[in-house]
Amino acid sequence: MSQQPVHTVSGKLILLIKAGYWLALLIIAAMVAASFVLLQQTMATQQHNHTLLDIVGTQKTLSQRIVFLASETGAASRDKQPALVSALKQATAEFETNYDLLLKQTGADPESPAKLDAKSIDSVLFAKPFHLDYFSVGLIANGDRLISALESRLNLDNEGYKGGAERVNLDASVANATLSGYAALGQRISAEADERSEKLLALHRTLFYATLGVILLVALFIFRPMSNAILRKTRELVDARNSMAFIAVHDGLTGLHNRTFLTDHFDTLIKGAHRRRERLAVVQLDLDRFKQINDTLGHAAGDYVLVVTAQRMRDSCRASDLCARLGGDEFVMILNGAGSTEDINMLARRILAHINEPIVFQGTTILPGASGGIAVYPIDADNAQDLLVHADLALYSAKKMGGGNFSFFSEELRRELDYRKQLEHDIKVAIAERAFQVYFQPQVSLTDGTISGIEALVRWNHHERGMISPGEFIPVAEKCGFMPEIGRIVISKAINEAAEWNRAGIAFGRLAVNVSGTELREHDFDAFLFETLEKAGLPPQKLSLEIVESVILDDEKTGIAAKLRHIRAAGVHLELDDFGTGYASLSHVNPNEIDRLKIDRRFVQNIHENGDNSKIVRAITELARGLGISIVAEGAETEAELDSLMAIGCDQVQGYSIAFPMPQDKALEWLTARMPKKAKLRVLQGSLA
């Protein structure tokens, strides 16, 4: 299955689980809300029923009180009757109010068909055998008549009672019927309340069990898959963490320990050797023809050679020894308990012989060849850094002898190391004194001889050793991190000199300055460049920065690409130096990013005799012309090479055949001598006809 469908299925599954999860939550929430509503309804119904039963109980009591007070009033003396009449009047009024409230609370209707149902409240109120409504109304009416008659007799009512005396007596049968009716009403209300409560409780139980069922289904079909997925992802994270921990200290291709692990554990190995009073040998290995293998057979073959070499290293050493890959085709072996020099010599020969055995890759026999450099603790150094440096110097010595062999660190190499350290010190002093000089080499057009540009080159005239070649001090400066400071000295001096030429009206085309990736990675490089141009008074259009292909390929994360775009937007030109020797893809040969290509000298030398070089230069020239990018060839040293470049169409050249690099005074003379002569006016003698 392809990767895309797997992601699609996984995404759909996750979406389905999420949808089911939220749906289940909504259902559970709805059920909980319904249970809450039912509970509230049950409580409200119970409260309503209690209210009705309280009214019924009160009515029963009041009906008996009315009858009792009526009887007592008739038998009492005249002086006590007013109080009894007042109590009777209050009881009757309260009975009437409660009855009206009862009708309102129950919603009883004499016209409702429910009165035909013997189990209903309406039946008790409006149907036989109880006719509670009839008897209640009758009791109220009789009570009111009796009260009115008594008030009239006692002169408590101005209007007086107009009816006959026989109609004012309360009938005890009415009171008893009323009492019986209210008793039946109370039973009906209680029965209906119990029935309604039972129904609500049954519905509540149903909702409760349904909620439990939904929760169970959610647990089975949602949370269980989710928990399984979480458990699986947790295991994957643990595996990923373990893998990351392994990758952090191991090389991903060969499985050997990497430089990080070596750095962290080297001191521990040295302390162990010191404690045991043993020697420790550091063997630094490098494959002699690895680049050739990559170029001719491809990177797959190169990777296979690295894997086989790593396995042979493991097979050649003991479990207590340490094998590490530093990067590329560089390896290190730390041999514990190495023994005498002769023992180390024999062990190194055996290891190297095993590594140098032929390797068969897809039917092709490969002879990678390996060289080694050996430094021994505590003879050559007593710390990890110096041991690695000394082993590296010994490796370099072995490679100078032709490769395929190994070399021990020696006093001669120590003297070379001391010279290198002295050179580092002298470079620091030269930086502090700004002793680096700028030489200039012109670039001209073969068509008309005009000057298209001039390149600034760094030179160092040591006060004791004289002129030191850039090929000697620049690698040391790069390795020690001095190039940004040296580069700024060269850029400042070159821009200031070019600004003087520009103000003097001397044509020099554009000033080209080499800039390394290390310089461009400085966070304030663009600010420094613009400030230098502004102080010197040189227009940005008169400056070109030469960068190699590895710089333009640099990742966006370093900020170099954005910085170059910023610099170019300000008017400074960009040139791709040594084109054809790096790894830039055609996507980077873009007129929106690059203004000029510079063909490396190895393609220019003997171009008239080397057909392959001629084809390469012609292809680069046609590519640049098609993209609208200018081009210059460096390293042209003979007339034949110039003629070949002219025939190909590469017009701009730079090389010893044009001019050698010159100090600023000589460069000024060279430029001045080639300035176009201004025409002089001559005054004719005599008169005009």
Short mmCIF file of C-alpha atoms in Angstrom, two decimals, residues 143-614:
data_model
loop_
_atom_site.label_atom_id
_atom_site.label_comp_id
_atom_site.label_asym_id
_atom_site.label_seq_id
_atom_site.Cartn_x
_atom_site.Cartn_y
_atom_site.Cartn_z
CA GLY A 143 -72.44 28.75 56.92
CA ASP A 144 -72.87 32.18 55.33
CA ARG A 145 -76.66 32.15 55.99
CA LEU A 146 -76.16 31.09 59.60
CA ILE A 147 -73.58 33.80 60.14
CA SER A 148 -75.84 36.41 58.57
CA ALA A 149 -78.79 35.31 60.73
CA LEU A 150 -76.74 35.39 63.91
CA GLU A 151 -75.29 38.77 63.08
CA SER A 152 -78.79 40.09 62.45
CA ARG A 153 -80.07 38.68 65.73
CA LEU A 154 -77.13 40.15 67.62
CA ASN A 155 -77.45 43.44 65.77
CA LEU A 156 -74.01 42.90 64.20
CA ASP A 157 -75.29 43.34 60.66
CA ASN A 158 -77.24 46.40 59.56
CA GLU A 159 -78.92 44.61 56.67
CA GLY A 160 -80.03 41.64 58.72
CA TYR A 161 -81.05 38.24 57.58
CA LYS A 162 -84.17 38.25 55.43
CA GLY A 163 -84.77 34.51 55.13
CA GLY A 164 -86.76 32.21 57.33
CA ALA A 165 -85.37 30.93 60.60
CA GLU A 166 -85.71 27.32 59.44
CA ARG A 167 -83.10 27.83 56.73
CA VAL A 168 -80.29 29.02 58.97
CA ASN A 169 -79.50 25.76 60.71
CA LEU A 170 -76.50 23.74 59.49
CA ASP A 171 -77.33 20.19 58.56
CA ALA A 172 -74.88 17.76 60.17
CA SER A 173 -75.36 15.40 57.23
CA VAL A 174 -73.91 18.01 54.87
CA ALA A 175 -70.86 18.34 57.09
CA ASN A 176 -70.46 14.56 57.28
CA ALA A 177 -70.83 14.20 53.51
CA THR A 178 -68.27 16.95 53.03
CA LEU A 179 -65.86 15.22 55.41
CA SER A 180 -66.36 11.92 53.61
CA GLY A 181 -65.81 13.58 50.22
CA TYR A 182 -62.55 15.20 51.30
CA ALA A 183 -61.33 11.93 52.71
CA ALA A 184 -62.02 10.27 49.34
CA LEU A 185 -60.38 13.21 47.53
CA GLY A 186 -57.25 12.81 49.63
CA GLN A 187 -57.09 9.12 48.73
CA ARG A 188 -57.52 9.90 45.01
CA ILE A 189 -54.80 12.56 45.11
CA SER A 190 -52.43 10.17 46.90
CA ALA A 191 -53.24 7.39 44.42
CA GLU A 192 -52.65 9.64 41.39
CA ALA A 193 -49.43 10.94 42.95
CA ASP A 194 -48.19 7.42 43.56
CA GLU A 195 -49.09 6.41 39.99
CA ARG A 196 -47.43 9.46 38.49
CA SER A 197 -44.33 8.98 40.65
CA GLU A 198 -44.12 5.34 39.61
CA LYS A 199 -44.23 6.32 35.94
CA LEU A 200 -41.56 8.98 36.41
CA LEU A 201 -39.39 6.59 38.36
CA ALA A 202 -39.81 3.95 35.65
CA LEU A 203 -38.82 6.47 32.99
CA HIS A 204 -35.91 7.59 35.13
CA ARG A 205 -34.74 3.98 35.51
CA THR A 206 -35.00 3.51 31.76
CA LEU A 207 -32.88 6.61 31.15
CA PHE A 208 -30.39 5.47 33.79
CA TYR A 209 -29.97 2.02 32.22
CA ALA A 210 -29.83 3.59 28.74
CA THR A 211 -27.07 5.93 29.94
CA LEU A 212 -25.16 2.98 31.35
CA GLY A 213 -25.62 1.20 28.02
CA VAL A 214 -24.33 4.17 26.05
CA ILE A 215 -21.36 4.49 28.38
CA LEU A 216 -20.66 0.78 27.90
CA LEU A 217 -20.89 1.15 24.11
CA VAL A 218 -18.61 4.19 24.25
CA ALA A 219 -16.14 2.22 26.35
CA LEU A 220 -16.25 -0.72 23.93
CA PHE A 221 -16.27 1.06 20.58
CA ILE A 222 -14.65 4.43 21.25
CA PHE A 223 -12.56 4.53 24.40
CA ARG A 224 -11.19 1.04 23.91
CA PRO A 225 -9.95 1.79 20.37
CA MET A 226 -8.72 5.15 21.60
CA SER A 227 -6.88 3.56 24.51
CA ASN A 228 -5.41 0.98 22.15
CA ALA A 229 -4.36 3.76 19.78
CA ILE A 230 -2.87 5.74 22.67
CA LEU A 231 -1.05 2.64 23.89
CA ARG A 232 0.24 1.97 20.38
CA LYS A 233 1.35 5.57 19.96
CA THR A 234 3.00 5.48 23.38
CA ARG A 235 4.95 2.42 22.35
CA GLU A 236 5.87 4.12 19.10
CA LEU A 237 7.04 7.19 21.03
CA VAL A 238 9.12 5.00 23.35
CA ASP A 239 10.61 3.23 20.34
CA ALA A 240 11.22 6.59 18.66
CA ARG A 241 12.87 7.90 21.81
CA ASN A 242 15.09 4.82 21.99
CA SER A 243 15.86 5.20 18.29
CA MET A 244 16.67 8.87 18.77
CA ALA A 245 18.88 8.03 21.73
CA PHE A 246 20.67 5.46 19.56
CA ILE A 247 20.94 7.82 16.60
CA ALA A 248 22.25 10.58 18.86
CA VAL A 249 25.41 8.58 19.58
CA HIS A 250 25.61 6.35 16.50
CA ASP A 251 26.20 6.94 12.82
CA GLY A 252 23.02 6.32 10.86
CA LEU A 253 24.73 4.59 7.93
CA THR A 254 27.39 2.37 9.50
CA GLY A 255 26.05 1.90 13.02
CA LEU A 256 29.40 2.94 14.52
CA HIS A 257 29.59 5.47 17.31
CA ASN A 258 29.65 9.06 16.09
CA ARG A 259 31.77 12.09 16.92
CA THR A 260 29.43 13.12 19.75
CA PHE A 261 29.85 9.80 21.55
CA LEU A 262 33.62 9.91 20.99
CA THR A 263 33.83 13.42 22.44
CA ASP A 264 31.77 12.44 25.50
CA HIS A 265 33.63 9.19 26.27
CA PHE A 266 37.21 9.81 25.13
CA ASP A 267 38.24 11.39 28.43
CA THR A 268 36.79 8.41 30.31
CA LEU A 269 38.90 6.03 28.23
CA ILE A 270 42.00 8.11 28.91
CA LYS A 271 41.30 8.13 32.67
CA GLY A 272 40.87 4.35 32.57
CA ALA A 273 44.17 3.90 30.73
CA HIS A 274 45.88 6.21 33.23
CA ARG A 275 44.43 4.27 36.16
CA ARG A 276 45.60 0.93 34.68
CA ARG A 277 48.94 2.44 33.58
CA GLU A 278 48.32 1.27 30.03
CA ARG A 279 48.90 2.75 26.62
CA LEU A 280 45.99 3.85 24.49
CA ALA A 281 46.31 4.05 20.70
CA VAL A 282 44.25 6.40 18.56
CA VAL A 283 44.07 5.21 14.95
CA GLN A 284 42.52 7.70 12.52
CA LEU A 285 41.55 6.14 9.20
CA ASP A 286 40.62 7.67 5.86
CA LEU A 287 39.72 6.02 2.54
CA ASP A 288 42.13 7.09 -0.20
CA ARG A 289 39.87 6.79 -3.24
CA PHE A 290 36.44 7.39 -1.78
CA LYS A 291 35.64 10.43 -3.92
CA GLN A 292 36.62 8.53 -7.02
CA ILE A 293 34.29 5.67 -6.02
CA ASN A 294 31.39 8.09 -5.57
CA ASP A 295 32.09 9.86 -8.85
CA THR A 296 32.48 6.71 -10.96
CA LEU A 297 30.15 4.17 -9.33
CA GLY A 298 27.66 6.43 -7.56
CA HIS A 299 26.79 7.16 -3.96
CA ALA A 300 25.17 3.75 -3.46
CA ALA A 301 28.56 2.14 -4.03
CA GLY A 302 30.19 4.70 -1.74
CA ASP A 303 27.70 3.95 1.04
CA TYR A 304 28.28 0.23 0.62
CA VAL A 305 32.04 0.72 0.91
CA LEU A 306 31.54 2.71 4.13
CA VAL A 307 29.30 0.01 5.62
CA VAL A 308 31.75 -2.77 4.74
CA THR A 309 34.68 -0.73 6.10
CA ALA A 310 32.83 -0.17 9.37
CA GLN A 311 32.06 -3.88 9.68
CA ARG A 312 35.70 -4.78 9.03
CA MET A 313 36.75 -2.31 11.72
CA ARG A 314 34.41 -4.00 14.20
CA ASP A 315 35.71 -7.42 13.22
CA SER A 316 39.32 -6.30 13.71
CA CYS A 317 39.05 -4.93 17.22
CA ARG A 318 38.06 -6.18 20.64
CA ALA A 319 34.89 -5.47 22.59
CA SER A 320 36.78 -3.03 24.83
CA ASP A 321 37.92 -0.96 21.85
CA LEU A 322 35.92 1.91 20.38
CA CYS A 323 35.15 2.43 16.70
CA ALA A 324 33.64 5.71 15.52
CA ARG A 325 32.86 7.46 12.25
CA LEU A 326 33.72 11.14 12.31
CA GLY A 327 31.99 11.92 9.04
CA GLY A 328 32.43 11.25 5.33
CA ASP A 329 35.13 8.60 4.95
CA GLU A 330 36.92 9.45 8.23
CA PHE A 331 37.00 6.87 11.01
CA VAL A 332 38.66 6.57 14.42
CA MET A 333 39.58 3.51 16.43
CA ILE A 334 40.50 3.80 20.13
CA LEU A 335 42.50 0.74 21.15
CA ASN A 336 42.65 0.08 24.91
CA GLY A 337 45.67 -1.71 26.37
CA ALA A 338 47.54 -1.20 23.11
CA GLY A 339 50.88 -2.51 24.41
CA SER A 340 54.26 -1.59 22.97
CA THR A 341 54.94 0.29 19.77
CA GLU A 342 55.63 -3.00 18.01
CA ASP A 343 52.32 -4.41 19.22
CA ILE A 344 50.51 -1.33 17.92
CA ASN A 345 52.42 -1.60 14.64
CA MET A 346 51.38 -5.24 14.13
CA LEU A 347 47.77 -4.52 15.13
CA ALA A 348 47.55 -1.54 12.79
CA ARG A 349 48.95 -3.58 9.87
CA ARG A 350 46.39 -6.33 10.49
CA ILE A 351 43.52 -3.83 10.68
CA LEU A 352 44.63 -1.95 7.59
CA ALA A 353 45.18 -5.16 5.62
CA HIS A 354 41.65 -6.31 6.46
CA ILE A 355 40.13 -2.96 5.53
CA ASN A 356 42.08 -2.80 2.26
CA GLU A 357 40.75 -6.14 1.01
CA PRO A 358 38.74 -5.87 -2.23
CA ILE A 359 35.03 -5.12 -1.98
CA VAL A 360 32.58 -6.52 -4.52
CA PHE A 361 29.59 -4.31 -5.29
CA GLN A 362 27.06 -5.46 -7.90
CA GLY A 363 29.72 -7.48 -9.72
CA THR A 364 32.32 -4.69 -9.60
CA THR A 365 35.48 -5.15 -7.56
CA ILE A 366 36.38 -2.04 -5.59
CA LEU A 367 39.77 -1.36 -4.05
CA PRO A 368 39.05 1.53 -1.69
CA GLY A 369 42.43 1.70 -0.03
CA ALA A 370 42.80 3.22 3.42
CA SER A 371 45.44 5.23 5.21
CA GLY A 372 45.92 5.56 8.95
CA GLY A 373 47.51 7.90 11.42
CA ILE A 374 48.40 6.75 14.93
CA ALA A 375 48.90 8.74 18.14
CA VAL A 376 49.65 6.99 21.44
CA TYR A 377 48.70 7.99 24.98
CA PRO A 378 50.64 9.08 27.02
CA ILE A 379 53.64 9.32 24.67
CA ASP A 380 52.25 11.73 22.08
CA ALA A 381 49.68 13.57 24.21
CA ASP A 382 47.77 13.25 27.46
CA ASN A 383 44.37 14.61 26.40
CA ALA A 384 41.72 13.71 23.86
CA GLN A 385 41.94 16.82 21.70
CA ASP A 386 45.69 16.66 21.18
CA LEU A 387 45.58 12.91 20.51
CA LEU A 388 43.05 13.42 17.73
CA VAL A 389 45.04 16.32 16.27
CA HIS A 390 48.25 14.30 16.34
CA ALA A 391 46.55 11.26 14.79
CA ASP A 392 45.18 13.53 12.05
CA LEU A 393 48.66 14.90 11.33
CA ALA A 394 50.01 11.36 11.17
CA LEU A 395 47.22 10.44 8.75
CA TYR A 396 48.10 13.42 6.56
CA SER A 397 51.72 12.23 6.56
CA ALA A 398 50.66 8.72 5.53
CA LYS A 399 48.62 10.12 2.64
CA LYS A 400 51.60 12.21 1.46
CA MET A 401 53.59 8.96 1.24
CA GLY A 402 51.09 7.59 -1.28
CA GLY A 403 48.29 6.15 0.89
CA GLY A 404 47.42 2.57 1.66
CA ASN A 405 49.64 2.66 4.72
CA PHE A 406 49.83 4.14 8.20
CA SER A 407 52.14 6.49 10.02
CA PHE A 408 52.92 7.21 13.67
CA PHE A 409 52.98 10.70 15.06
CA SER A 410 56.60 11.83 15.20
CA GLU A 411 58.80 14.70 16.27
CA GLU A 412 58.87 15.96 12.72
CA LEU A 413 55.09 16.13 12.74
CA ARG A 414 55.26 17.81 16.10
CA ARG A 415 57.48 20.48 14.57
CA GLU A 416 54.93 20.90 11.79
CA LEU A 417 52.25 21.23 14.44
CA ASP A 418 54.32 23.81 16.28
CA TYR A 419 54.74 25.70 13.01
CA ARG A 420 51.00 25.60 12.49
CA LYS A 421 50.39 26.87 16.03
CA GLN A 422 52.92 29.64 15.42
CA LEU A 423 51.14 30.44 12.17
CA GLU A 424 47.86 30.68 14.06
CA HIS A 425 49.47 33.11 16.49
CA ASP A 426 50.93 35.17 13.67
CA ILE A 427 47.52 35.32 11.96
CA LYS A 428 46.01 36.69 15.17
CA VAL A 429 48.73 39.35 15.31
CA ALA A 430 48.25 40.19 11.62
CA ILE A 431 44.50 40.58 12.19
CA ALA A 432 45.13 42.91 15.12
CA GLU A 433 47.57 44.97 13.03
CA ARG A 434 45.42 44.76 9.88
CA ALA A 435 48.57 43.58 8.11
CA PHE A 436 46.76 41.74 5.32
CA GLN A 437 47.12 43.43 1.96
CA VAL A 438 44.81 43.53 -1.02
CA TYR A 439 46.07 42.70 -4.51
CA PHE A 440 43.96 43.32 -7.60
CA GLN A 441 43.64 41.26 -10.80
CA PRO A 442 41.72 42.80 -13.72
CA GLN A 443 39.04 41.15 -15.83
CA VAL A 444 38.80 42.33 -19.44
CA SER A 445 36.67 41.87 -22.54
CA LEU A 446 38.37 40.01 -25.40
CA THR A 447 36.21 41.83 -27.92
CA ASP A 448 37.12 45.44 -27.25
CA GLY A 449 39.70 45.24 -24.47
CA THR A 450 37.55 47.17 -21.97
CA ILE A 451 37.89 46.46 -18.28
CA SER A 452 34.80 44.61 -17.03
CA GLY A 453 35.94 44.16 -13.45
CA ILE A 454 38.77 43.73 -11.01
CA GLU A 455 39.03 41.04 -8.34
CA ALA A 456 40.39 41.75 -4.85
CA LEU A 457 42.74 39.04 -3.55
CA VAL A 458 44.21 38.74 -0.05
CA ARG A 459 47.99 38.67 0.44
CA TRP A 460 50.14 38.50 3.58
CA ASN A 461 53.69 39.82 3.72
CA HIS A 462 55.07 38.46 7.01
CA HIS A 463 57.64 40.69 8.65
CA GLU A 464 60.06 37.76 9.13
CA ARG A 465 59.11 35.02 6.65
CA GLY A 466 58.16 37.35 3.83
CA MET A 467 55.23 36.70 1.51
CA ILE A 468 53.13 33.75 2.75
CA SER A 469 50.97 32.02 0.14
CA PRO A 470 47.18 32.22 0.65
CA GLY A 471 47.11 28.45 0.11
CA GLU A 472 49.20 28.16 3.27
CA PHE A 473 47.50 30.49 5.71
CA ILE A 474 43.86 30.50 4.50
CA PRO A 475 43.18 26.79 5.39
CA VAL A 476 44.62 27.43 8.85
CA ALA A 477 42.54 30.61 9.22
CA GLU A 478 39.39 28.78 8.12
CA LYS A 479 39.97 25.94 10.55
CA CYS A 480 40.61 28.36 13.42
CA GLY A 481 37.64 30.62 12.61
CA PHE A 482 39.69 33.67 11.61
CA MET A 483 38.28 34.11 8.11
CA PRO A 484 35.41 36.47 9.05
CA GLU A 485 37.91 38.94 10.54
CA ILE A 486 40.36 38.60 7.64
CA GLY A 487 37.49 38.93 5.17
CA ARG A 488 36.33 42.21 6.73
CA ILE A 489 39.85 43.64 6.55
CA VAL A 490 40.10 42.74 2.86
CA ILE A 491 36.59 44.04 2.07
CA SER A 492 37.22 47.35 3.86
CA LYS A 493 40.57 47.97 2.15
CA ALA A 494 39.30 46.92 -1.27
CA ILE A 495 36.16 49.07 -1.09
CA ASN A 496 38.11 52.11 0.11
CA GLU A 497 40.61 51.76 -2.76
CA ALA A 498 37.85 51.24 -5.34
CA ALA A 499 36.03 54.30 -3.99
CA GLU A 500 39.18 56.38 -4.57
CA TRP A 501 39.37 55.11 -8.17
CA ASN A 502 35.69 55.87 -8.69
CA ARG A 503 36.06 59.43 -7.44
CA ALA A 504 39.10 59.89 -9.70
CA GLY A 505 37.07 58.75 -12.70
CA ILE A 506 39.19 55.64 -13.28
CA ALA A 507 37.23 52.88 -15.01
CA PHE A 508 37.54 49.51 -13.29
CA GLY A 509 34.17 47.92 -14.06
CA ARG A 510 33.05 46.25 -10.85
CA LEU A 511 35.08 45.36 -7.77
CA ALA A 512 34.76 41.62 -7.07
CA VAL A 513 35.40 40.38 -3.50
CA ASN A 514 35.38 36.75 -2.38
CA VAL A 515 33.03 36.03 0.54
CA SER A 516 32.91 32.69 2.37
CA GLY A 517 29.92 31.03 3.97
CA THR A 518 31.50 31.63 7.38
CA GLU A 519 31.52 35.38 6.73
CA LEU A 520 27.93 35.36 5.48
CA ARG A 521 26.78 33.49 8.57
CA GLU A 522 27.86 36.47 10.68
CA HIS A 523 24.59 38.08 11.78
CA ASP A 524 25.75 41.63 11.00
CA PHE A 525 27.60 41.01 7.73
CA ASP A 526 25.09 42.87 5.57
CA ALA A 527 25.07 45.81 7.98
CA PHE A 528 28.89 45.90 7.93
CA LEU A 529 28.93 45.77 4.11
CA PHE A 530 26.42 48.62 3.68
CA GLU A 531 28.16 50.75 6.31
CA THR A 532 31.56 50.24 4.63
CA LEU A 533 30.14 51.19 1.23
CA GLU A 534 28.47 54.29 2.66
CA LYS A 535 31.57 55.48 4.54
CA ALA A 536 33.82 54.92 1.52
CA GLY A 537 31.34 56.49 -0.88
CA LEU A 538 31.31 53.57 -3.33
CA PRO A 539 27.95 52.92 -5.05
CA PRO A 540 26.65 49.38 -4.34
CA GLN A 541 26.37 48.78 -8.12
CA LYS A 542 30.19 48.96 -8.34
CA LEU A 543 30.62 45.95 -6.02
CA SER A 544 30.28 42.21 -6.66
CA LEU A 545 30.41 39.43 -4.08
CA GLU A 546 31.90 36.15 -5.30
CA ILE A 547 30.39 33.10 -3.57
CA VAL A 548 31.04 29.42 -4.20
CA GLU A 549 28.33 26.89 -4.98
CA SER A 550 28.31 25.42 -1.47
CA VAL A 551 27.23 28.84 -0.13
CA ILE A 552 24.28 29.27 -2.48
CA LEU A 553 23.20 25.73 -1.62
CA ASP A 554 23.23 26.59 2.06
CA ASP A 555 19.97 25.90 3.79
CA GLU A 556 17.46 28.68 4.43
CA LYS A 557 17.74 27.97 8.17
CA THR A 558 21.22 29.57 8.23
CA GLY A 559 19.79 32.82 6.96
CA ILE A 560 22.38 33.07 4.17
CA ALA A 561 19.85 32.88 1.34
CA ALA A 562 17.73 35.69 2.81
CA LYS A 563 20.86 37.75 3.52
CA LEU A 564 22.05 37.39 -0.09
CA ARG A 565 18.65 38.50 -1.38
CA HIS A 566 18.81 41.53 0.92
CA ILE A 567 22.31 42.44 -0.29
CA ARG A 568 21.39 42.00 -3.96
CA ALA A 569 18.24 44.10 -3.51
CA ALA A 570 20.49 46.95 -2.38
CA GLY A 571 22.28 46.89 -5.77
CA VAL A 572 25.30 44.72 -4.99
CA HIS A 573 25.96 42.07 -7.66
CA LEU A 574 26.41 38.37 -6.91
CA GLU A 575 28.77 36.08 -8.79
CA LEU A 576 28.97 32.28 -8.61
CA ASP A 577 32.66 31.43 -8.30
CA ASP A 578 34.36 28.21 -9.49
CA PHE A 579 31.21 27.21 -11.36
CA GLY A 580 31.14 23.57 -12.43
CA THR A 581 33.20 22.21 -9.53
CA GLY A 582 30.49 22.09 -6.87
CA TYR A 583 27.00 20.73 -6.54
CA ALA A 584 24.70 23.60 -7.46
CA SER A 585 21.64 22.52 -9.39
CA LEU A 586 20.38 24.46 -12.39
CA SER A 587 17.53 25.76 -10.25
CA HIS A 588 20.07 27.96 -8.46
CA VAL A 589 21.52 29.34 -11.73
CA ASN A 590 18.80 31.94 -11.78
CA PRO A 591 19.14 35.48 -13.16
CA ASN A 592 17.01 36.62 -10.23
CA GLU A 593 19.71 35.38 -7.85
CA ILE A 594 23.02 35.42 -9.78
CA ASP A 595 24.49 38.14 -12.01
CA ARG A 596 27.58 36.36 -13.32
CA LEU A 597 29.11 32.88 -13.53
CA LYS A 598 32.84 32.36 -13.16
CA ILE A 599 34.22 29.29 -14.94
CA ASP A 600 36.84 27.52 -12.87
CA ARG A 601 40.42 27.56 -14.11
CA ARG A 602 40.62 23.76 -14.41
CA PHE A 603 38.22 23.92 -17.37
CA VAL A 604 40.14 26.80 -18.97
CA GLN A 605 43.68 25.47 -18.80
CA ASN A 606 44.68 23.78 -22.07
CA ILE A 607 41.15 24.25 -23.38
CA HIS A 608 42.54 24.35 -26.91
CA GLU A 609 43.90 20.80 -26.47
CA ASN A 610 41.19 19.25 -24.28
CA GLY A 611 37.98 18.66 -26.21
CA ASP A 612 35.99 17.75 -23.09
CA ASN A 613 36.88 21.03 -21.36
CA SER A 614 35.99 22.91 -24.55
#
